[in-house]
Coordinates of C-alpha atoms and ligand atoms in Angstrom, one line a residue:
M1 CA 71.2 122.6 85.7
V2 CA 70.1 123.0 81.7
E3 CA 72.8 123.3 78.7
W4 CA 75.2 126.1 78.7
N5 CA 74.8 129.3 76.3
M6 CA 78.3 130.5 78.3
D7 CA 81.1 130.2 78.7
R8 CA 81.7 127.6 82.0
W9 CA 85.4 128.1 82.3
K10 CA 84.1 131.8 83.1
Y11 CA 81.5 130.9 85.1
F12 CA 83.0 129.0 87.9
D13 CA 85.5 131.6 87.4
I14 CA 83.2 134.2 88.5
T15 CA 81.6 132.5 91.0
S16 CA 84.6 130.6 93.0
R17 CA 87.1 133.9 92.8
D18 CA 87.2 133.8 96.4
Q19 CA 87.0 130.2 97.4
P20 CA 90.7 129.3 98.3
L21 CA 89.9 125.4 97.0
G22 CA 87.5 124.4 94.6
N23 CA 86.1 122.0 97.1
P24 CA 84.4 121.8 100.7
L25 CA 87.7 120.8 102.2
S26 CA 89.2 124.2 104.7
I27 CA 92.8 124.2 104.8
A28 CA 93.1 123.3 107.8
K29 CA 91.3 119.9 106.8
L30 CA 93.8 119.8 103.5
D31 CA 97.2 119.8 105.6
E32 CA 96.0 117.5 107.6
I33 CA 95.9 114.6 104.9
I34 CA 99.0 116.8 103.2
A35 CA 100.9 116.3 106.5
L36 CA 100.3 112.3 106.2
L37 CA 101.7 111.3 102.4
D38 CA 105.1 111.1 103.6
L39 CA 106.7 112.5 100.3
N40 CA 110.2 113.0 100.3
P41 CA 112.0 115.9 98.1
G42 CA 112.3 114.7 94.2
D43 CA 109.2 112.8 94.7
K44 CA 106.8 113.1 91.5
V45 CA 102.9 114.3 92.4
L46 CA 100.2 114.3 89.7
D47 CA 97.3 116.5 90.3
V48 CA 94.5 115.5 87.6
A49 CA 92.0 118.8 87.9
C50 CA 94.0 120.9 90.4
G51 CA 91.8 123.8 90.2
N52 CA 94.0 127.2 90.7
G53 CA 97.3 124.2 92.3
E54 CA 96.4 125.5 95.5
M55 CA 97.2 122.0 97.2
L56 CA 99.6 121.0 94.3
V57 CA 101.6 124.1 95.5
R58 CA 101.2 122.7 99.0
I59 CA 102.6 119.6 98.8
V60 CA 105.6 121.3 97.2
E61 CA 106.5 123.8 99.3
R62 CA 106.1 121.8 102.1
Y63 CA 107.8 118.5 100.7
G64 CA 110.5 119.6 98.4
A65 CA 108.6 117.8 95.4
R66 CA 108.1 117.8 92.0
G67 CA 104.9 118.4 90.1
V68 CA 102.0 118.2 86.9
G69 CA 99.3 120.2 87.6
L70 CA 96.3 119.5 84.5
D71 CA 92.8 121.4 84.1
L72 CA 90.8 122.0 81.5
S73 CA 90.1 125.4 82.9
P74 CA 92.4 128.0 80.8
Y75 CA 91.2 130.3 83.9
V76 CA 92.4 128.6 87.1
I77 CA 95.4 127.4 84.9
K78 CA 95.9 130.9 85.0
D79 CA 95.8 130.7 88.5
A80 CA 97.8 128.0 89.1
E81 CA 100.9 129.9 87.3
L82 CA 101.2 132.8 89.5
K83 CA 100.8 131.1 92.2
K84 CA 103.4 128.9 91.4
A85 CA 105.4 132.4 90.5
E86 CA 104.9 133.8 94.3
R87 CA 105.2 130.7 96.0
A88 CA 107.4 128.0 94.6
P89 CA 109.2 129.6 91.3
N90 CA 112.1 127.1 91.1
V91 CA 110.6 123.9 91.6
D92 CA 110.3 121.4 89.2
L93 CA 106.6 122.4 88.9
Q94 CA 104.1 122.4 85.9
F95 CA 100.7 123.0 84.6
I96 CA 98.8 121.6 81.6
E97 CA 95.8 123.2 79.7
I98 CA 94.4 119.7 78.9
D99 CA 91.3 116.9 79.8
G100 CA 92.5 114.9 82.2
A101 CA 91.7 112.0 80.8
K102 CA 93.9 112.4 77.8
Y103 CA 96.7 112.5 79.1
Q104 CA 100.0 110.5 78.5
P105 CA 102.6 110.9 81.2
E106 CA 106.0 112.4 78.9
D107 CA 108.5 110.0 79.9
S108 CA 107.4 106.1 81.4
D109 CA 108.2 107.6 85.2
M110 CA 105.5 107.0 87.2
F111 CA 104.3 109.3 89.7
D112 CA 104.3 108.7 93.7
I113 CA 101.5 109.9 94.2
A114 CA 98.6 110.8 92.2
S115 CA 95.1 112.8 92.6
C116 CA 91.7 113.5 91.2
I117 CA 90.5 116.1 93.5
G118 CA 86.6 116.7 93.0
A119 CA 86.7 115.7 89.2
S120 CA 86.0 111.9 89.1
W121 CA 83.2 112.6 86.0
I122 CA 86.4 112.5 84.0
W123 CA 87.0 108.4 83.6
Q124 CA 83.1 108.3 84.4
G125 CA 83.1 108.8 88.2
Y126 CA 84.8 106.8 91.3
R127 CA 85.8 103.5 90.2
G128 CA 86.4 104.4 86.6
T129 CA 89.2 107.3 88.7
L130 CA 91.3 104.8 90.9
R131 CA 91.1 102.6 88.6
A132 CA 93.5 104.8 86.4
L133 CA 95.3 107.0 88.7
K134 CA 96.6 103.5 90.2
D135 CA 97.7 103.2 87.1
L136 CA 100.1 106.5 87.1
V137 CA 101.8 105.3 90.0
T138 CA 105.1 103.1 91.2
P139 CA 104.3 100.0 93.1
G140 CA 103.4 101.4 96.1
G141 CA 102.3 104.9 96.0
L142 CA 99.5 107.0 96.3
V143 CA 96.2 107.8 95.3
A144 CA 93.8 110.7 97.1
V145 CA 90.5 111.1 95.8
G146 CA 88.2 113.8 96.1
E147 CA 84.7 112.5 96.6
P148 CA 81.1 113.2 97.4
H149 CA 78.5 110.7 99.3
W150 CA 75.6 110.6 100.6
L151 CA 74.9 111.3 104.1
Q152 CA 71.2 110.2 104.0
P153 CA 69.2 109.1 100.8
P154 CA 68.8 112.0 98.7
H155 CA 65.4 113.4 98.4
L156 CA 63.6 112.8 95.0
D157 CA 63.1 115.9 94.0
Y158 CA 66.8 117.4 94.8
L159 CA 67.8 114.6 92.4
A160 CA 65.7 116.4 90.1
S161 CA 66.5 119.7 90.7
E162 CA 70.4 119.2 90.8
G163 CA 70.2 116.3 87.9
F164 CA 71.1 113.7 89.5
T165 CA 70.6 109.3 90.1
A166 CA 71.1 108.2 93.8
D167 CA 73.3 105.6 92.2
L168 CA 75.9 108.8 91.1
F169 CA 77.7 108.6 94.6
S170 CA 77.6 105.8 97.2
T171 CA 77.8 106.4 101.0
H172 CA 81.1 107.5 103.2
H173 CA 81.4 103.8 104.0
G174 CA 80.9 102.6 100.4
N175 CA 83.9 104.9 98.8
V176 CA 86.3 103.6 101.0
V177 CA 85.2 99.7 100.4
A178 CA 85.6 100.4 96.8
G179 CA 88.8 101.3 97.6
E180 CA 90.1 98.4 98.6
E181 CA 87.3 96.4 96.5
E182 CA 90.0 97.6 93.7
G183 CA 92.9 96.2 95.5
L184 CA 94.3 99.7 96.8
T185 CA 94.7 99.4 100.8
F186 CA 93.0 102.1 102.7
L187 CA 95.1 105.0 104.8
Y188 CA 92.9 108.3 105.9
S189 CA 89.8 110.0 104.7
V190 CA 89.0 113.7 106.0
A191 CA 84.9 114.6 104.8
T192 CA 83.8 118.1 105.4
N193 CA 81.0 119.5 108.4
Q194 CA 78.2 121.3 107.4
D195 CA 80.7 124.0 108.6
D196 CA 82.6 123.9 105.5
W197 CA 80.1 123.3 103.1
D198 CA 78.2 126.5 104.3
R199 CA 81.5 128.2 103.9
Y200 CA 82.6 127.1 100.6
E201 CA 78.5 127.6 99.4
G202 CA 78.2 131.1 101.0
L203 CA 82.0 132.6 99.5
R204 CA 79.4 131.3 95.7
Y205 CA 77.1 133.2 96.9
R206 CA 79.0 136.5 97.6
A207 CA 81.2 136.7 94.8
T208 CA 77.8 136.7 93.0
V209 CA 76.3 139.4 94.2
R210 CA 78.8 141.6 94.4
Y211 CA 79.8 140.1 91.1
A212 CA 77.0 141.1 90.0
R213 CA 76.7 144.6 91.6
S214 CA 80.2 145.7 90.1
N215 CA 79.3 144.1 86.3
P216 CA 75.2 144.9 85.4
Q217 CA 76.4 144.9 81.7
D218 CA 77.7 141.9 82.0
L219 CA 75.5 139.7 78.7
D220 CA 76.2 136.4 81.1
L221 CA 74.8 138.0 84.1
Q222 CA 71.1 136.8 84.2
E223 CA 72.5 132.9 83.2
I224 CA 75.2 133.0 86.6
T225 CA 72.5 134.1 89.1
G226 CA 70.1 131.9 87.5
R227 CA 72.2 128.4 88.6
V228 CA 74.1 129.6 91.4
N229 CA 70.2 131.2 92.7
K230 CA 69.4 127.6 92.1
S231 CA 72.3 125.3 93.2
R232 CA 71.9 128.2 96.7
E233 CA 67.9 126.5 96.9
A234 CA 68.7 122.9 96.5
Y235 CA 72.2 123.5 98.7
L236 CA 69.8 124.9 101.6
R237 CA 66.6 123.2 101.4
W238 CA 68.5 119.0 100.7
G239 CA 71.6 119.4 100.2
R240 CA 72.7 120.7 103.4
D241 CA 71.8 117.4 105.6
T242 CA 72.1 115.1 102.8
L243 CA 75.8 115.8 100.5
G244 CA 78.9 115.2 102.4
W245 CA 82.2 115.5 100.5
A246 CA 85.5 113.5 101.6
I247 CA 89.2 113.4 100.5
Y248 CA 90.2 109.6 100.1
L249 CA 93.9 108.3 100.3
F250 CA 94.9 105.0 99.6
Q251 CA 98.1 102.8 98.8
T252 CA 98.9 100.7 95.3
P253 CA 100.3 97.2 96.2
D254 CA 104.2 97.6 96.0
G255 CA 104.7 94.2 93.9
I256 CA 106.3 93.1 97.1
S257 CA 104.8 88.8 97.1
Ligands
LIG1 C1 85.8 121.3 91.9 S1 86.5 121.1 90.8 C2 88.4 120.8 91.7 C3 89.5 121.7 91.7 C4 90.7 120.8 92.6 N1 90.8 119.8 92.7 C5 90.5 121.1 94.0 O1 90.3 120.7 94.9 O2 90.5 122.7 94.3 C6 87.2 120.6 89.2 C7 87.8 121.3 88.4 O3 87.9 120.1 87.6 C8 88.5 120.8 86.5 N2 88.0 119.9 85.3 C9 86.9 119.6 84.7 N3 86.6 118.6 83.7 C10 88.0 118.1 83.4 C11 88.7 117.8 82.7 N4 88.2 116.9 81.7 N5 90.0 117.7 82.7 C12 90.8 118.2 83.9 N6 90.0 118.9 83.9 C13 89.0 119.7 84.3 C14 87.9 122.0 86.5 O4 88.0 123.1 85.8 C15 87.9 122.6 87.6 O5 89.2 123.4 88.3

């Protein structure tokens, strides 16, 4: 949609308040891929655009790993810190408010896994994200990227409505092949179905309606409901049958020739 007039982080805070994740996967599917990471206690995990920290907290809880989560929104960083205090108070886990593209690790240590789930614009797209994450992990380490894919060629009206171009995303197959072309070994993927999307989108509409009812005086309300109604229309009309989303898990070469 057009230029933001309101604080966009406030918009996402209100509209995603009830979503457990900032992506359309179910928690069960997220856990499925976390179970396959096969990390060791003390391993280092980097999650760029970590949102409310749910994935990172689940990983450190499961493996006793150490973690760094980065995000540009002060709202989600606050949520992630609260989550850490409740669920992983004694773990070496840091949440940092920063543009992911500007992050430089504090020491020369590399990560055992680096992820970016649903924010590949940080490095100008999916391939750029694969390359950036690859450079942050140890030889043989893991790279996980959450990225949309076309289920069918997108309708031109859908592209116009969302401000997308057809080449913005690839197919599911294309996303796997792109990783291999970047020298990574494809390990696994977990993808959304329509139930996942309906839940993700529906929780956004419900949160917005509830917020509007309890905050009729909010001067940003018109922009909030306008944006949500427009994206709801695009989802119901085209997106539901056109857009998929998955986490792609790859391994970097181990450096042994
Ligand atoms: C679609 S959400 C995904 C959140 C989380 N990875 C998840 O899957 O639950 C995208 C996230 O990217 C964050 N973000 C957007 N631009 C960013 C940037 N330049 N650097 C770091 N985070 C950014 C947003 O604040 C938001 O939390």
